[in-house]
Structures are given as C-alpha cells and as structure tokens.
Tab-separated table of C-alpha atoms in Angstrom:
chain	number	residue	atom	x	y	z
A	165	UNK	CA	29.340	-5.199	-30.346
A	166	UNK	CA	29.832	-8.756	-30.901
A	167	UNK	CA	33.501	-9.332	-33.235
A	168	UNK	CA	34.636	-12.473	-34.856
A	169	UNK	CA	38.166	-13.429	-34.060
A	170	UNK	CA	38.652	-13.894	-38.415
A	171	UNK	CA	39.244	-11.113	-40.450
A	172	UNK	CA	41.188	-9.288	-43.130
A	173	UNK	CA	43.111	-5.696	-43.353
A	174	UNK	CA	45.005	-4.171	-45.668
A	175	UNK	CA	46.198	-1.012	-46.500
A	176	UNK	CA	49.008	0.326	-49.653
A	177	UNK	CA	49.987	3.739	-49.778
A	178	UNK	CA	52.746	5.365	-51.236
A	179	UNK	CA	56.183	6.769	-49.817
A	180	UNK	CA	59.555	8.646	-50.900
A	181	UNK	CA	61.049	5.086	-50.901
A	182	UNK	CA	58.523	2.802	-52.851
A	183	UNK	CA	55.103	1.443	-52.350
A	184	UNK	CA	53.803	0.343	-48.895
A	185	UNK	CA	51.501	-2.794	-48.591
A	186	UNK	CA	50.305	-4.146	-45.430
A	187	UNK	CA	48.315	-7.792	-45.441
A	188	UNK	CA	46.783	-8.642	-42.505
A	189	UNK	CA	45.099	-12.039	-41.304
A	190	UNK	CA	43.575	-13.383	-38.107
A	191	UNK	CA	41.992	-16.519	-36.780
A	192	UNK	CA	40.601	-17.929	-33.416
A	193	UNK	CA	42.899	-17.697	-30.811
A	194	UNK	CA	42.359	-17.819	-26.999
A	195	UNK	CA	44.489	-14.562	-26.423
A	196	UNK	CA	46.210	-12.142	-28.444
A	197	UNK	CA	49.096	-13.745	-30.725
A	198	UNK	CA	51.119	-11.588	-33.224
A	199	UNK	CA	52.902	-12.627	-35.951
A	200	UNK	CA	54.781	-9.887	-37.978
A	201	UNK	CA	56.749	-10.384	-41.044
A	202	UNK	CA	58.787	-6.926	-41.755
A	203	UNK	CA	62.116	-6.178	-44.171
A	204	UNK	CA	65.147	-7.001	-42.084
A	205	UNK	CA	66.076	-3.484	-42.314
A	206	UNK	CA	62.691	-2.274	-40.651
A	207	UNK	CA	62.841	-4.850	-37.312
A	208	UNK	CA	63.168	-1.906	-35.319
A	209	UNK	CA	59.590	-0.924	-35.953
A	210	UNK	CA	58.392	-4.095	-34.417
A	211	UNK	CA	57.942	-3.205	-31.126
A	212	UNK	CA	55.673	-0.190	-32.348
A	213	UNK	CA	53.712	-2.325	-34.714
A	214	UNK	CA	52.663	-4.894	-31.764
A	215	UNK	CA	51.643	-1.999	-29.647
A	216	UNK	CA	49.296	-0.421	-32.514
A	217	UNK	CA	47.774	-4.343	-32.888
A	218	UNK	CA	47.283	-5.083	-29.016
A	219	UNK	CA	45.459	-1.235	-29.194
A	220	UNK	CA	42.709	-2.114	-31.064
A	221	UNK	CA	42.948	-6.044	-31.297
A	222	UNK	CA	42.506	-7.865	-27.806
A	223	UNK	CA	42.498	-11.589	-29.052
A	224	UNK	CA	43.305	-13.884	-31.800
A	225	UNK	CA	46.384	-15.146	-33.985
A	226	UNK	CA	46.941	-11.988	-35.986
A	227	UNK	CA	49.469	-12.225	-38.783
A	228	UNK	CA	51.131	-9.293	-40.379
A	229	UNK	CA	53.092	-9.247	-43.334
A	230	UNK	CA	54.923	-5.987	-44.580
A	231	UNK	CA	55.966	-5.600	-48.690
A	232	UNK	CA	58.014	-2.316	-49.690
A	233	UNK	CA	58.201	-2.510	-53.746
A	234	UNK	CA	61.125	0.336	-54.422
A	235	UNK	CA	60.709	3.182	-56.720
A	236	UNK	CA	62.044	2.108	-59.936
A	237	UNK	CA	65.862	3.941	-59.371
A	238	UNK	CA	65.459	4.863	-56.113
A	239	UNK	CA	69.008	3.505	-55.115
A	240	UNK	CA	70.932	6.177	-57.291
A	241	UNK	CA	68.031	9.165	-56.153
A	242	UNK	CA	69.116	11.943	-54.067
A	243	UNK	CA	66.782	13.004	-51.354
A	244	UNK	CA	67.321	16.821	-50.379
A	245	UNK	CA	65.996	17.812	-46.707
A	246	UNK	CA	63.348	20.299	-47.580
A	247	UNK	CA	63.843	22.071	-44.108
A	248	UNK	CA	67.210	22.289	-44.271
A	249	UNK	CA	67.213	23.872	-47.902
A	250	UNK	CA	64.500	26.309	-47.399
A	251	UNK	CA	66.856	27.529	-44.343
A	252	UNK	CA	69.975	27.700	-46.504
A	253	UNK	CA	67.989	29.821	-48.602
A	254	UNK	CA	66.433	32.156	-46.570
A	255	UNK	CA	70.042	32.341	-44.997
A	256	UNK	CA	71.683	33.239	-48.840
A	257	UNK	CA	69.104	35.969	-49.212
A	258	UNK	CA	69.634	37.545	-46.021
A	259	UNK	CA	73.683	37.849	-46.720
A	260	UNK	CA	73.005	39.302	-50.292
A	261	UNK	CA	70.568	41.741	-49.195
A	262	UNK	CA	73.191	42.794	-46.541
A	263	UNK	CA	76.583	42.598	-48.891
A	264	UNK	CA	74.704	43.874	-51.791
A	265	UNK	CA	76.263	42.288	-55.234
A	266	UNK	CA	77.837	38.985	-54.325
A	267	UNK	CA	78.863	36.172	-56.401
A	268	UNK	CA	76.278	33.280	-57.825
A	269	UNK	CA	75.574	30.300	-55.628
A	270	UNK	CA	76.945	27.040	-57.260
A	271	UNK	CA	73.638	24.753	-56.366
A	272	UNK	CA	76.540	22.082	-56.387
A	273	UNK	CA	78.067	23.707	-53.487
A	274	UNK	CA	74.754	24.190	-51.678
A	275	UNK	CA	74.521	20.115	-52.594
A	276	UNK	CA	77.489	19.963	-50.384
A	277	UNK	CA	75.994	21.679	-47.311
A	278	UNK	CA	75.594	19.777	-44.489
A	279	UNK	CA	72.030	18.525	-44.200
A	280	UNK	CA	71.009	19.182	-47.166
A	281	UNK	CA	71.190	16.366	-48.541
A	282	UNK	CA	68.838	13.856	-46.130
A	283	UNK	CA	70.984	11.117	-44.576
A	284	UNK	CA	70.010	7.509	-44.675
A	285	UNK	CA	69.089	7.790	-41.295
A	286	UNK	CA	66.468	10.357	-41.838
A	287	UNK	CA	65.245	8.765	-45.056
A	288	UNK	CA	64.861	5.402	-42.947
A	289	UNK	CA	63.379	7.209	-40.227
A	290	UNK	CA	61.034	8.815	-42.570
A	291	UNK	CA	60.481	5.593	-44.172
A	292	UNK	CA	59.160	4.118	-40.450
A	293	UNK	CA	57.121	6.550	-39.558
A	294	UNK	CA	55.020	5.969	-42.893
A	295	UNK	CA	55.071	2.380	-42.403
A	296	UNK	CA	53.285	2.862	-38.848
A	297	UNK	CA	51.073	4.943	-40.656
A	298	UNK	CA	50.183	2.627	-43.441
A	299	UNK	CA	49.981	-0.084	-40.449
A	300	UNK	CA	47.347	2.073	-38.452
A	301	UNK	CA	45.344	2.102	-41.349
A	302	UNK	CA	45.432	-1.826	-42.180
A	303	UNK	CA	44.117	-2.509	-38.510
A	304	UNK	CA	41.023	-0.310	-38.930
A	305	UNK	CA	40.175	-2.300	-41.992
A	306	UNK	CA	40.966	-5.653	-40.153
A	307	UNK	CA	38.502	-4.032	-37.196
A	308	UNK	CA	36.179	-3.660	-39.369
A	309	UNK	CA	35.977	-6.653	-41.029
A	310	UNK	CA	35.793	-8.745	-37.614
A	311	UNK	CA	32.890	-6.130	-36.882
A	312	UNK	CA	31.297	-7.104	-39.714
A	313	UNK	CA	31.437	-10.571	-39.166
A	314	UNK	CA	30.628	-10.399	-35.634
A	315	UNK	CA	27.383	-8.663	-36.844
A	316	UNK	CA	26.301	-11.204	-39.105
A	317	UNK	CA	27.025	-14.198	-36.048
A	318	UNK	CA	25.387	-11.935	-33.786
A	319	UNK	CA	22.074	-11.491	-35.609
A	320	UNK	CA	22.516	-15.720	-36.423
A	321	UNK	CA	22.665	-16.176	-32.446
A	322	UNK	CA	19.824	-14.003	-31.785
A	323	UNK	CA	17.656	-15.472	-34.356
A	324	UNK	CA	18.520	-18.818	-31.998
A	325	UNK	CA	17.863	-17.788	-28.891
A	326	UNK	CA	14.640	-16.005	-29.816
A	327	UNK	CA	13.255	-19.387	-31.219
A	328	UNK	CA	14.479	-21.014	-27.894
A	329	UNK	CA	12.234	-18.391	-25.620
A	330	UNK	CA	9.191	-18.981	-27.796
A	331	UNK	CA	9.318	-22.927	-27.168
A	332	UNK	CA	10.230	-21.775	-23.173
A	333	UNK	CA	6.644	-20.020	-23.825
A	334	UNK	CA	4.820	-23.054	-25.549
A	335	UNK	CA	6.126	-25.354	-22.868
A	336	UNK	CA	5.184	-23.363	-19.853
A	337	UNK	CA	1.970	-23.065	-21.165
A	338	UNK	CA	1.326	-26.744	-22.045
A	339	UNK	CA	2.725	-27.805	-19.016
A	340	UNK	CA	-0.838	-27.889	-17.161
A	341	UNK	CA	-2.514	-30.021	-19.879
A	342	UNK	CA	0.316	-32.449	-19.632
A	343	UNK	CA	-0.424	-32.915	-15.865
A	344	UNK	CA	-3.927	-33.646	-16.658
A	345	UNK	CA	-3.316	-35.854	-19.389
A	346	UNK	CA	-2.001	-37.645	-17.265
A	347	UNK	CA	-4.927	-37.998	-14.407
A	348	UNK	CA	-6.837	-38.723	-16.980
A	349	UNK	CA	-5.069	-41.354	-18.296
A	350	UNK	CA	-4.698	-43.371	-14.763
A	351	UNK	CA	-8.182	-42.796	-14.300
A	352	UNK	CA	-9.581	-44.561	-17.507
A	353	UNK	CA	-6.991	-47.091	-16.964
A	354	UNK	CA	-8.581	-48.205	-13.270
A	355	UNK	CA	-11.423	-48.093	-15.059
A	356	UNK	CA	-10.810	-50.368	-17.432
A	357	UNK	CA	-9.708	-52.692	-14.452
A	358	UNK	CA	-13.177	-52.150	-13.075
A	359	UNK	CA	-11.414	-52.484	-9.656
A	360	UNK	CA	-12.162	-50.769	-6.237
A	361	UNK	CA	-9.432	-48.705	-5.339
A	362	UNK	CA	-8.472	-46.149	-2.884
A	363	UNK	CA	-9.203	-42.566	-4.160
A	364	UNK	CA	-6.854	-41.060	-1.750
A	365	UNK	CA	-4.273	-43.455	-2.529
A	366	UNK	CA	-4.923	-42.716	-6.113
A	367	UNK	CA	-4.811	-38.936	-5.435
A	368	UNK	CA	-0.721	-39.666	-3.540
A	369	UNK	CA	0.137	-41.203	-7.143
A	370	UNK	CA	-1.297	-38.325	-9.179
A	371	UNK	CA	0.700	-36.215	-6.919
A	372	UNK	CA	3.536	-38.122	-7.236
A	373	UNK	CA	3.357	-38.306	-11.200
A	374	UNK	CA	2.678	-34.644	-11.316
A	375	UNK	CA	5.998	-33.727	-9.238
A	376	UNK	CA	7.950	-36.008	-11.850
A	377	UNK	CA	6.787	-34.009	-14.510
A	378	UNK	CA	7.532	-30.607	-12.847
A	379	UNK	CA	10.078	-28.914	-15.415
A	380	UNK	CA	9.630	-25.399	-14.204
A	381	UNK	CA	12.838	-25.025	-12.723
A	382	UNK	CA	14.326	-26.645	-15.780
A	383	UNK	CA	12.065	-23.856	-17.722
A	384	UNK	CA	13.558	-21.330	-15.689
A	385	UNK	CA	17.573	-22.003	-15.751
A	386	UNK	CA	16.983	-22.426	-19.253
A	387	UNK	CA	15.348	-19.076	-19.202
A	388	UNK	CA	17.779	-17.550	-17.433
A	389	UNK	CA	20.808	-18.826	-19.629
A	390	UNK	CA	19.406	-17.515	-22.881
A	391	UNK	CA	18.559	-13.868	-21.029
A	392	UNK	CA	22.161	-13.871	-19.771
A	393	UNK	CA	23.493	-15.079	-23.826
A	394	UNK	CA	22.019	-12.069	-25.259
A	395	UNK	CA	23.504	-9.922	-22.376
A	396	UNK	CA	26.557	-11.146	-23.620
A	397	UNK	CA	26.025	-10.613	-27.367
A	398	UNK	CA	25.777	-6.795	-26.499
A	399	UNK	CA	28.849	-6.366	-24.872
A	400	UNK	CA	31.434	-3.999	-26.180
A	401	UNK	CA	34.569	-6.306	-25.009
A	402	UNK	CA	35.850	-10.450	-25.954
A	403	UNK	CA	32.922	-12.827	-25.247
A	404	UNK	CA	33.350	-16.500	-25.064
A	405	UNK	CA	36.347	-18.345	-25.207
C-alpha cells in the first residue's frame, strides 16, 4: 500500500496525573527524522517514544509534541498504592482473626505504612507508562492518515498511467498507416515532378524514411516503465524518493 509521507495523529486520554494529548505532524523527508517535544520532567521517555515512531514510521520529518494539563489540585492529592493497601489489609485481618479482639486500626497509621502511600517515583513511572500508551495510539492515527492519503495519490497515479498505456495502444496501432503515409506522399510528389526515377533507389529512401520513423522500441521502454510504476504503487514498503 502506497503512504504519503504527510499526515496527522493524535490521541488524549486521561491519567491519575492530568490529561494526556499527543499532536503529531509529518512531512516529506528522505529518511526518518524525529522531532519530539516532551515536559522536561518526562525526557527519559524519549528514547522509548523514537523507538515506537521508527516501528511503524520508516520515513519522513515526524514531529511530536506532548501536553499534560494537571488535574485541577493534583499537587496537594495523595495517591495510595492500591497493591500495597489491599496487602496491609488482608495482613490486619489475618492478625485479628488469630489474636481475636484487638484494638481499632487508626487509617492514619496505616497512612504511615511504608508503601502505602505511592512515591513520586511510582506515580512518575505510572505517569510514563500511560504516556507511551497514549503515544502508541497517536501513531496509529498518524498511519492511518498517511494510508489514506497514499490511497487517494495512488488511485490519481493509476488513473495516469492507465491513460498512458491506452495512447501506447493507439500509437502502436497507427504506426503502420504512418509508414504508408509516408510512401504515399513521396510517390505523388515524383509525380508531380513528372520525372524518371529509379524505383529501386526510391524503394532505399522509403526504407530509409520508414527506419526513422521506427518508435517501437521507444513504445516498448515506455511500456515497460509504466508496467514497472504500477509494480511499485503496490508495494507494501517506501517507494520513491
């Protein structure tokens, strides 16, 4: 399938920190040029990002550009580590069913667990693994629109080349007449000289005239070219240049 090197993704989702959006642009570019545009706090993610590009994107100037909008807050908001409390729990349950009758868990004391709580770390490592999700699906969409395009400058290129074959056709077939147009022509015009002249000598010239006007190699390259072009419009990987 043919793909244009121009497109558009994008993708917005939502996460525990704020809202992920993902713009994506590309343009004609001999190889495969990324661009990436990420919060300074998220540069470690580049190298990932590139790699999930270059996997489904093989050429052009691709730029990426990353927006987190925060949740309205979100800097005083506690984040507990569901794992980690659902453990504590089970753990608290356990001792009470052995010890019988204990005293009342103060949640503020469970607060003060370690782990439960999430760290920045996890939150920011949570954070990156939803922005290479979010990314993933921005460079479907930007697939998809280069597909799309493609498509519609395939079908334009075909439409092209078909016209090209069918005046291939008319030529090869007129060809003949051309040649005798010719004959004729230098005929009527001795003729009109009312001259004697040597028919075999004649017959050398007509000969002559006809090899000048052999195109059928030309017809043939020519052929050849446009059979090979729509080889190339069906191929699944980067055509042209």
């Amino acid at each position: 399938m043919l793909r244009s090197m121009t497109g558009f993704g994008r993708d917005a989702c939502d996460s525990a920190t704020g809202e992920i959006s993902w713009e994506l642009r590309s343009v004609n570019h001999r190889y495969l040029e990324v661009s990436l545009r990420v919060p300074e706090e998220l540069r470690s993610i580049e190298p990932a990002a590139r790699a999930a590009i270059a996997a489904s994107i093989s050429r052009g100037k691709v730029e990426a550009n990353l927006k987190i909008r925060p949740i309205e807050g979100s800097a005083q908001a506690i984040t507990l580590n569901a794992d980690v409390l659902h453990a504590l729990k089970g753990a608290i349950a356990h001792v009470e069913s052995t010890l019988g009758e204990t005293t009342p868990v103060n949640p503020l004391e469970v607060m003060q667990w370690p782990g439960v709580i999430a760290s920045e770390k996890q939150n920011q490592e949570q954070l990156s693994a939803d922005v290479l999700v979010s990314l993933a699906e921005a460079v479907k969409d930007l697939v998809a629109t280069r597909e799309r395009e493609g498509e519609k400058t395939a079908g334009f290129l075909s439409e092209r080349t078909q016209s090209i074959s069918e005046l291939l056709e008319n030529l090869k077939q007129h060809r003949p007449s051309v040649v005798e147009r010719q004959r004729t022509k230098l005929l009527v015009r001795l003729a009109e000289l009312d001259i004697e002249h040597d028919a075999q000598r004649v017959e050398q010239e007509l000969v002559m005239a006809a090899q000048k006007l052999d195109i059928d190699e030309e017809l043939d390259r020519l052929s050849a070219h446009v059979a090979e072009f729509e080889k190339v419009l069906k191929r699944s990987g980067p055509v042209g240049r």
